[in-house]
Short mmCIF file of C-alpha atoms and ligand atoms in Angstrom, two decimals:
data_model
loop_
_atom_site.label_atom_id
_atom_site.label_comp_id
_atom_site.label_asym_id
_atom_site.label_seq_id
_atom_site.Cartn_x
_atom_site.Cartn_y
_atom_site.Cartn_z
CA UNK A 1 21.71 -18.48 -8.37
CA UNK A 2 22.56 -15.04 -9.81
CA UNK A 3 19.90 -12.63 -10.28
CA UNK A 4 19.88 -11.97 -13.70
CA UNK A 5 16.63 -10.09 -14.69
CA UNK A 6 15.92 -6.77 -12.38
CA UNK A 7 13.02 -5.35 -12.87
CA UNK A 8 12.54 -1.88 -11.32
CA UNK A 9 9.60 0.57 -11.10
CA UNK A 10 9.61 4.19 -12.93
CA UNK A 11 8.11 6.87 -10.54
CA UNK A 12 7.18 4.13 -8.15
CA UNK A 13 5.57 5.63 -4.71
CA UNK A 14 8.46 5.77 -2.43
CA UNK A 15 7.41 4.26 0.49
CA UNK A 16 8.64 5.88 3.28
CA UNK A 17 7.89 3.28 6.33
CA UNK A 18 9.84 3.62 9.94
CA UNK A 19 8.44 1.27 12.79
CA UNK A 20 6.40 3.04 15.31
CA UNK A 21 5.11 1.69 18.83
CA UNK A 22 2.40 2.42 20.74
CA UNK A 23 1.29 0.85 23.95
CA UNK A 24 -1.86 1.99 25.58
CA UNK A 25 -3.24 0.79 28.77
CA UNK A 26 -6.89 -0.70 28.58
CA UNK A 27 -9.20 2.09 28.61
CA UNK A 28 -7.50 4.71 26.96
CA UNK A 29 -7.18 6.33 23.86
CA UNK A 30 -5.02 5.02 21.19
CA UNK A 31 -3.66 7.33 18.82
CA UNK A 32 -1.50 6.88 15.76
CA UNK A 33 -0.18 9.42 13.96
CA UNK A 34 1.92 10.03 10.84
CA UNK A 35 3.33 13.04 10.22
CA UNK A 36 3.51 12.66 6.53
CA UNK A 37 2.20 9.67 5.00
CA UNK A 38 -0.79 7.43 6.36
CA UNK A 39 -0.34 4.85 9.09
CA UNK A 40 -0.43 1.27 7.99
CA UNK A 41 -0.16 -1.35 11.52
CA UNK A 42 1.36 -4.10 11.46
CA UNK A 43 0.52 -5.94 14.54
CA UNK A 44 -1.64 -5.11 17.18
CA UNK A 45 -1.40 -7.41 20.54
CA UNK A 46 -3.78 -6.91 23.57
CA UNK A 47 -3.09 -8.28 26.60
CA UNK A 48 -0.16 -8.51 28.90
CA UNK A 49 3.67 -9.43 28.33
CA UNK A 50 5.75 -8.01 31.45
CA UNK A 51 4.37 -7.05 34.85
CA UNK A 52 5.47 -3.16 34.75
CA UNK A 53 3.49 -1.57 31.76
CA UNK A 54 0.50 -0.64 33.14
CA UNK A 55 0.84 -1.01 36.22
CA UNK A 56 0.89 1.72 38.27
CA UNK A 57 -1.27 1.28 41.56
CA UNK A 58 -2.77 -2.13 40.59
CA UNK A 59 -1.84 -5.06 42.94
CA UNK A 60 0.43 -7.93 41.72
CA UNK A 61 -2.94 -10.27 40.98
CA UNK A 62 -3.70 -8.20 37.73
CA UNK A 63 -0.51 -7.72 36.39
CA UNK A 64 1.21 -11.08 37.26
CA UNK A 65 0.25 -13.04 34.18
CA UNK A 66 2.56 -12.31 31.34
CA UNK A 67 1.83 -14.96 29.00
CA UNK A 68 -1.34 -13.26 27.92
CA UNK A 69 -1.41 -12.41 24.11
CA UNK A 70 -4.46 -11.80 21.39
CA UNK A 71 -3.63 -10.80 18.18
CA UNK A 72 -6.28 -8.04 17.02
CA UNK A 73 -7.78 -6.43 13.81
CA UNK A 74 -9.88 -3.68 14.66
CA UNK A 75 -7.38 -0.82 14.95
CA UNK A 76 -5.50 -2.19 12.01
CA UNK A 77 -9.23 -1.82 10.03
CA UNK A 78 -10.08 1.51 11.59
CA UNK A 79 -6.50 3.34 11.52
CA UNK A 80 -5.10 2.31 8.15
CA UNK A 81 -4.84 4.68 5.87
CA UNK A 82 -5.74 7.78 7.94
CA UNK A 83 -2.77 10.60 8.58
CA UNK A 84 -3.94 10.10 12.30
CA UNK A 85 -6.32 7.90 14.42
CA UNK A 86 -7.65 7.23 17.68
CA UNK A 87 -9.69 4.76 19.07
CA UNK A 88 -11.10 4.58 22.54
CA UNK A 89 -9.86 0.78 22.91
CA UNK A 90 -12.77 -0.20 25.94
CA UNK A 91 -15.47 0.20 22.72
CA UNK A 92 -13.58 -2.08 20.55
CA UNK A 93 -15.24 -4.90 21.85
CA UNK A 94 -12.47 -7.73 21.78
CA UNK A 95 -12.75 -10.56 23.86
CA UNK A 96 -11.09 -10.60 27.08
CA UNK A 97 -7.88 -12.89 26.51
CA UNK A 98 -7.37 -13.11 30.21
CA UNK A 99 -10.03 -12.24 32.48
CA UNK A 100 -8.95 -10.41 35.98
CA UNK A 101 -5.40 -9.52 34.35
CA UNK A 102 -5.01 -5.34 33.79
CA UNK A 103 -4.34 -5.13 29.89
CA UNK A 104 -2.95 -3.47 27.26
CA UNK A 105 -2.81 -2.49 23.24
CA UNK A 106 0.41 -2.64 21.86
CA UNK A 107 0.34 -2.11 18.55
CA UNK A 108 3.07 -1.73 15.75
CA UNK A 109 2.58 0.32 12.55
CA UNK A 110 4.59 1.81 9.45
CA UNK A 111 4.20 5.10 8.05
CA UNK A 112 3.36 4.51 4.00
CA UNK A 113 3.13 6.56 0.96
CA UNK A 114 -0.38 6.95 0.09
CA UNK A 115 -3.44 10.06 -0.50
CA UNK A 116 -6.70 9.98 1.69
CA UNK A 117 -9.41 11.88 0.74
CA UNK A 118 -12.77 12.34 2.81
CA UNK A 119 -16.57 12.58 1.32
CA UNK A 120 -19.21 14.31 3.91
CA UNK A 121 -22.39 12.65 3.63
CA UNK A 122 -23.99 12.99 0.30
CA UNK A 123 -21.33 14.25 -1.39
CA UNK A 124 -18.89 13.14 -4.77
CA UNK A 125 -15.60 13.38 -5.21
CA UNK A 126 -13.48 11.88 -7.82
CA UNK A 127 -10.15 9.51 -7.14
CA UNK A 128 -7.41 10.45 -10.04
CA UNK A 129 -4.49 8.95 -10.31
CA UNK A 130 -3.75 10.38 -13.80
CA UNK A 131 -2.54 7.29 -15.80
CA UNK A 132 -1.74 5.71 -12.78
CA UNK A 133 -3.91 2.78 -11.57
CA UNK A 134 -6.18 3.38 -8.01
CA UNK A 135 -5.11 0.94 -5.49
CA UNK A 136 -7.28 1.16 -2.30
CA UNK A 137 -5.98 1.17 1.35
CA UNK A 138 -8.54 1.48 3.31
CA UNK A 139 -11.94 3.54 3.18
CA UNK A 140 -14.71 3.67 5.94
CA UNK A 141 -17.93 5.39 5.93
CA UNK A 142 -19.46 6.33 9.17
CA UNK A 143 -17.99 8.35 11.66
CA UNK A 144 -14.88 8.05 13.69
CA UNK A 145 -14.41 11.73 15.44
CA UNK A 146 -16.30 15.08 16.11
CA UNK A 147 -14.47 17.48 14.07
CA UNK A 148 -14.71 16.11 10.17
CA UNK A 149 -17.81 17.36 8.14
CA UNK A 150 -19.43 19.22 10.80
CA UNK A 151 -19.65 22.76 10.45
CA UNK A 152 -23.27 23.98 11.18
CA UNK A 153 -24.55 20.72 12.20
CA UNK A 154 -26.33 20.02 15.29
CA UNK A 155 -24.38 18.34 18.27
CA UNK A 156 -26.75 15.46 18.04
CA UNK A 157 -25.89 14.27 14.44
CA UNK A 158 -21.91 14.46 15.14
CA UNK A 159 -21.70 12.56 18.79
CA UNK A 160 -21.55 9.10 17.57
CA UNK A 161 -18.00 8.87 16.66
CA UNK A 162 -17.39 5.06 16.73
CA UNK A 163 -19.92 4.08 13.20
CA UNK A 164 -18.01 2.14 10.55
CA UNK A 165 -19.60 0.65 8.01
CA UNK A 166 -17.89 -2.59 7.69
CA UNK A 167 -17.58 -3.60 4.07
CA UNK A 168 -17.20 0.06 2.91
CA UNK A 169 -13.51 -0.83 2.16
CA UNK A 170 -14.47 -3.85 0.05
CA UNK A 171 -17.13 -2.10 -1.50
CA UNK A 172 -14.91 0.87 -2.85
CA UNK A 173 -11.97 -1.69 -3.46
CA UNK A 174 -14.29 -3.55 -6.12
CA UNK A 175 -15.53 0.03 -7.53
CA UNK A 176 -11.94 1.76 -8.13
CA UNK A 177 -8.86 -0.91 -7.72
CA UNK A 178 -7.31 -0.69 -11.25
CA UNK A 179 -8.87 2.05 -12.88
CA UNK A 180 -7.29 5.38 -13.43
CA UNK A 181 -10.22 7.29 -11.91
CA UNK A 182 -13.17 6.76 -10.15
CA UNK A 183 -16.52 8.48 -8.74
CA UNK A 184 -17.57 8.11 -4.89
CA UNK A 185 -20.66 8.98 -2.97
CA UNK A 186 -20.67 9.49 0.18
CA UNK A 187 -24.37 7.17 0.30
CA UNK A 188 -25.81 5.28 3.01
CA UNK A 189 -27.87 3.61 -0.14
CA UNK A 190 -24.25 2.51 -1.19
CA UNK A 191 -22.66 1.57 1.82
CA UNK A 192 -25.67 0.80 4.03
CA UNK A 193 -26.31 3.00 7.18
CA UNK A 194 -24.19 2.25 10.12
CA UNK A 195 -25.41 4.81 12.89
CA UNK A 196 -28.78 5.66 12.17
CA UNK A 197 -29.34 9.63 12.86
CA UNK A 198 -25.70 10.16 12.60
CA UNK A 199 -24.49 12.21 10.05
CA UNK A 200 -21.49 10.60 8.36
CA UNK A 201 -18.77 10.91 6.00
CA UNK A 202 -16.29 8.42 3.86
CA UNK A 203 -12.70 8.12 4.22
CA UNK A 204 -10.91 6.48 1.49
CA UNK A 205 -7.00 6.61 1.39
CA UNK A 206 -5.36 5.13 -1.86
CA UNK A 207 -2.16 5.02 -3.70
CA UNK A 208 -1.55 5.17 -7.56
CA UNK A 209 0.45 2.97 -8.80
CA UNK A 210 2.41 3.15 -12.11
CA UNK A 211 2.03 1.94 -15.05
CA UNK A 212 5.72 2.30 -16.48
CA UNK A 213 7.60 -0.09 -15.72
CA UNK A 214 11.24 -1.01 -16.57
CA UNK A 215 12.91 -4.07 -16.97
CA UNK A 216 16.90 -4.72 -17.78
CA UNK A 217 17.75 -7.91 -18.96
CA UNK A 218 21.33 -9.73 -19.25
CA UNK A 219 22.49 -11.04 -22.19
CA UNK A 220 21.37 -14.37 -22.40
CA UNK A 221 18.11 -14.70 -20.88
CA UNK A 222 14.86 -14.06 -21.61
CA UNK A 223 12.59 -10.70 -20.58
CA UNK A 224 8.91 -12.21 -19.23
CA UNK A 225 6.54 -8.82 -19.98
CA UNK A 226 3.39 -8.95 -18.07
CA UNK A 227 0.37 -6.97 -17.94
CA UNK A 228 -2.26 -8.21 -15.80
CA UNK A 229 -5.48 -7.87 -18.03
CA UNK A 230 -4.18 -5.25 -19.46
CA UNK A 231 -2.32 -4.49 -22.88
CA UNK A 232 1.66 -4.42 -23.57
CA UNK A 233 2.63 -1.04 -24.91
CA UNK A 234 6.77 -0.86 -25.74
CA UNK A 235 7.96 2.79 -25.22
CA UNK A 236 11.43 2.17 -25.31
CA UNK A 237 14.21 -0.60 -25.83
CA UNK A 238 17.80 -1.10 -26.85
CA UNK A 239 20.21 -4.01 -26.59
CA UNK A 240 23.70 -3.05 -26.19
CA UNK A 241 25.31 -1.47 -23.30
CA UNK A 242 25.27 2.28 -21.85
CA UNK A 243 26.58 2.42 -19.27
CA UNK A 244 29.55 0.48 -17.01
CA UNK A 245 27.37 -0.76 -13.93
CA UNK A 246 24.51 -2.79 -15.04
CA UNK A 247 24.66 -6.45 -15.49
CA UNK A 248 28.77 -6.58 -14.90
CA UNK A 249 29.19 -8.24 -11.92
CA UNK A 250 32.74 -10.37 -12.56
CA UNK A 251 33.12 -9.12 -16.22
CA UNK A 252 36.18 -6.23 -15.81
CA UNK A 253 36.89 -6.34 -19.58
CA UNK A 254 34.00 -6.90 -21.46
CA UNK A 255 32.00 -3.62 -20.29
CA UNK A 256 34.47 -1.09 -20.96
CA UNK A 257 32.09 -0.08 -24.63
CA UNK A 258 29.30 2.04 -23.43
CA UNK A 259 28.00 3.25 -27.04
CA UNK A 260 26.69 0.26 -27.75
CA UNK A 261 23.48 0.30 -29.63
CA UNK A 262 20.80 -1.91 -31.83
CA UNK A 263 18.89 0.80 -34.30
CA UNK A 264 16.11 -1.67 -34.78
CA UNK A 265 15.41 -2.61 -30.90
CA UNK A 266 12.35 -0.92 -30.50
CA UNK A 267 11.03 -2.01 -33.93
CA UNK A 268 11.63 -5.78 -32.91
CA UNK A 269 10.52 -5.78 -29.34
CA UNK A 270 7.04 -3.93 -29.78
CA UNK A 271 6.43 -5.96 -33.30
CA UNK A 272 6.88 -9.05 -30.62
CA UNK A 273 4.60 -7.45 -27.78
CA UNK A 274 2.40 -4.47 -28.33
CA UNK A 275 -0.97 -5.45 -27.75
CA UNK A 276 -0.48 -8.48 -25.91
CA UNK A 277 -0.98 -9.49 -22.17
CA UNK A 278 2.54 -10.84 -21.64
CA UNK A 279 5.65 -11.39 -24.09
CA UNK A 280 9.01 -12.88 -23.76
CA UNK A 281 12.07 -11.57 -25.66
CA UNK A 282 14.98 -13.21 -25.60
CA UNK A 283 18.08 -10.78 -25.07
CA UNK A 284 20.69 -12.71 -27.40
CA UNK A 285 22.70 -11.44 -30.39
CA UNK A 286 20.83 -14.21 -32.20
CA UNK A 287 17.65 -12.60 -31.49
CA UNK A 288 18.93 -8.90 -32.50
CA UNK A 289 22.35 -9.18 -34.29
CA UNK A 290 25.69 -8.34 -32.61
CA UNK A 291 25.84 -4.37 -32.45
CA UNK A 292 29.39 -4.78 -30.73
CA UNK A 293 31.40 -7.93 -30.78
CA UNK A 294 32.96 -8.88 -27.66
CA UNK A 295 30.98 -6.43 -25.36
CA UNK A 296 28.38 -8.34 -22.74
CA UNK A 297 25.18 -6.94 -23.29
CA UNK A 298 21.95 -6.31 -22.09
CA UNK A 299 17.87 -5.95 -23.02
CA UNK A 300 16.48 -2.66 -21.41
CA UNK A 301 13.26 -1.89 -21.96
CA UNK A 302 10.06 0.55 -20.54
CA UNK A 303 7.00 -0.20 -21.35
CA UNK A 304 3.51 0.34 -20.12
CA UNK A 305 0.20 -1.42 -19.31
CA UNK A 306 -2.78 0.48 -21.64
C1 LIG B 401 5.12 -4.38 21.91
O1 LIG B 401 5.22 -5.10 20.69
C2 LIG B 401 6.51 -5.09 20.14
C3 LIG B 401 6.44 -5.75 18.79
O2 LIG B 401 5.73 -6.95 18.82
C4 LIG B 401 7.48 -5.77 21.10
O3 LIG B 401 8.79 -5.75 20.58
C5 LIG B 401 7.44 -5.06 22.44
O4 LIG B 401 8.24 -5.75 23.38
C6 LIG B 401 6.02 -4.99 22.97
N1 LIG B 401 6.01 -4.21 24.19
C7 LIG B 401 5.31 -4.57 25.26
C8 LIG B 401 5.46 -3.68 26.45
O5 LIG B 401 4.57 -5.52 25.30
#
């Protein structure tokens, strides 16, 4: 089948993801870092898959079973969306997959385009994604090291660093998914109080996502607009051809005209669409007229969600 109807994003995030790896022997601390960007795992496995990571000084009885996998969630729910992480993996409290075998986390995760912003305790801040729309990564409210929102407190208010508060990310999802901007406390009356006597803090890493979108359409088929719940707003259209490269796979002769214009594009399309939730237009000279005979055509429009 030929892939006739592209749709690309205007100013879309660029996600900037390269695998990283990190194995850390039972125990320890595992930290994930990102130098730019926030880390997003993909897989974490704990347990045991050759006999020579982590092994050093143990005898052959605790490192001998290699067939010794559990896939787990925690660090993915504690880590994403923060620039860096560590967790102490003996207080993450997973079931032992294989009990007298030496284990390990090995966990794989992305670096991904995204903003993280942190609230100390009874504080507001504000989530703008101009007219963007908030899409939540991750947010936790608790406390998860000994250095964030501390200065001038007490030792005993900061040493808890392993509180999460675990529907905090659910919670803020429902609050500011899909909206342009949104208002956080930093509340235990919000988000309930995880570590009582611990003063805490909220994380909340998001990314904006655009609301221009653009879509090219060959001559010939038929442009499906959507909007979600929201409302079809045509900035821009014209069916012709400018330029030599889009939709001319196997046609040498007929894209040679790149001035190729329809004057009343625009008028047509958002007399078709504005306001609506979705719209198809059909990119045919029977739908707009001919503007140049014998040149294959195409339907390019941007438009946004209001
Ligand atoms: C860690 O996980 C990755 C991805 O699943 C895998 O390719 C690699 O072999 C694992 N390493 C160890 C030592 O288990």
């Amino acid at each position: 089948m030929v892939l006739t109807l592209l749709t690309l994003l205007i100013a879309a995030p660029c996600l900037f993801v390269y695998g990283e790896n990190m194995i850390t022997c039972y125990g320890n601390v595992q930290r994930l870092t990102c130098g730019t960007g926030l880390v997003m795992v993909k897989s974490t496995i704990y347990g045991r898959t050759d006999r020579t990571t982590c092994s050093t000084g143990l005898p052959l009885s605790q490192v001998a079973n290699t067939d010794c996998t559990s896939k787990i969630f925690t660090i993915a729910e504690r880590c994403n969306g923060l620039k860096e992480c560590e967790v102490k993996t003996d207080l993450l409290g997973n079931p032992d997959p294989c009990f007298g075998t030496y284990k390990y986390y090995n966990t794989t995760y992305d670096c991904i385009d995204g903003q993280n912003t942190v609230i100390c305790e009874q504080g507001y801040s504000t989530l703008d994604c101009g007219g963007g729309l908030i899409q939540i990564i991750n947010a936790n409210f608790g406390r998860a090291n000994s250095v964030t929102c501390v200065n001038g407190l007490p030792n005993g208010l900061i040493q808890n660093t392993n509180c999460y508060a675990s529907k905090t990310f659910t919670t803020v999802a429902a609050m500011c998914n899909g909206k342009n901007k949104c208002t956080l406390e930093a509340s235990k009356a919000i988000f309930t109080d995880p570590c009582y006597g611990t003063s805490k803090y909220l994380t909340v890493s998001y990314k904006c996502t655009p609301t221009i979108w653009e879509i090219v359409t060959c001559e010939g088929n038929t442009a499906v607009l959507t909007c979600g719940d929201r409302h079809l707003k045509i900035i821009s259209a014209n069916y012709g051809r400018t330029d030599s490269t889009t939709c001319s796979t196997g046609l040498p002769i007929q894209i040679s005209n790149t001035n190729c214009y329809t004057t009343d594009t625009l008028y047509k399309v958002a007399a078709r669409c504005d306001g609506k939730t979705s719209c198809d237009v059909p990119a045919t000279n029977g739908f707009f007229s001919d503007p140049c005979v014998g040149t294959y055509k195409y339907l390019k429009m941007v438009y946004s969600c209001v």
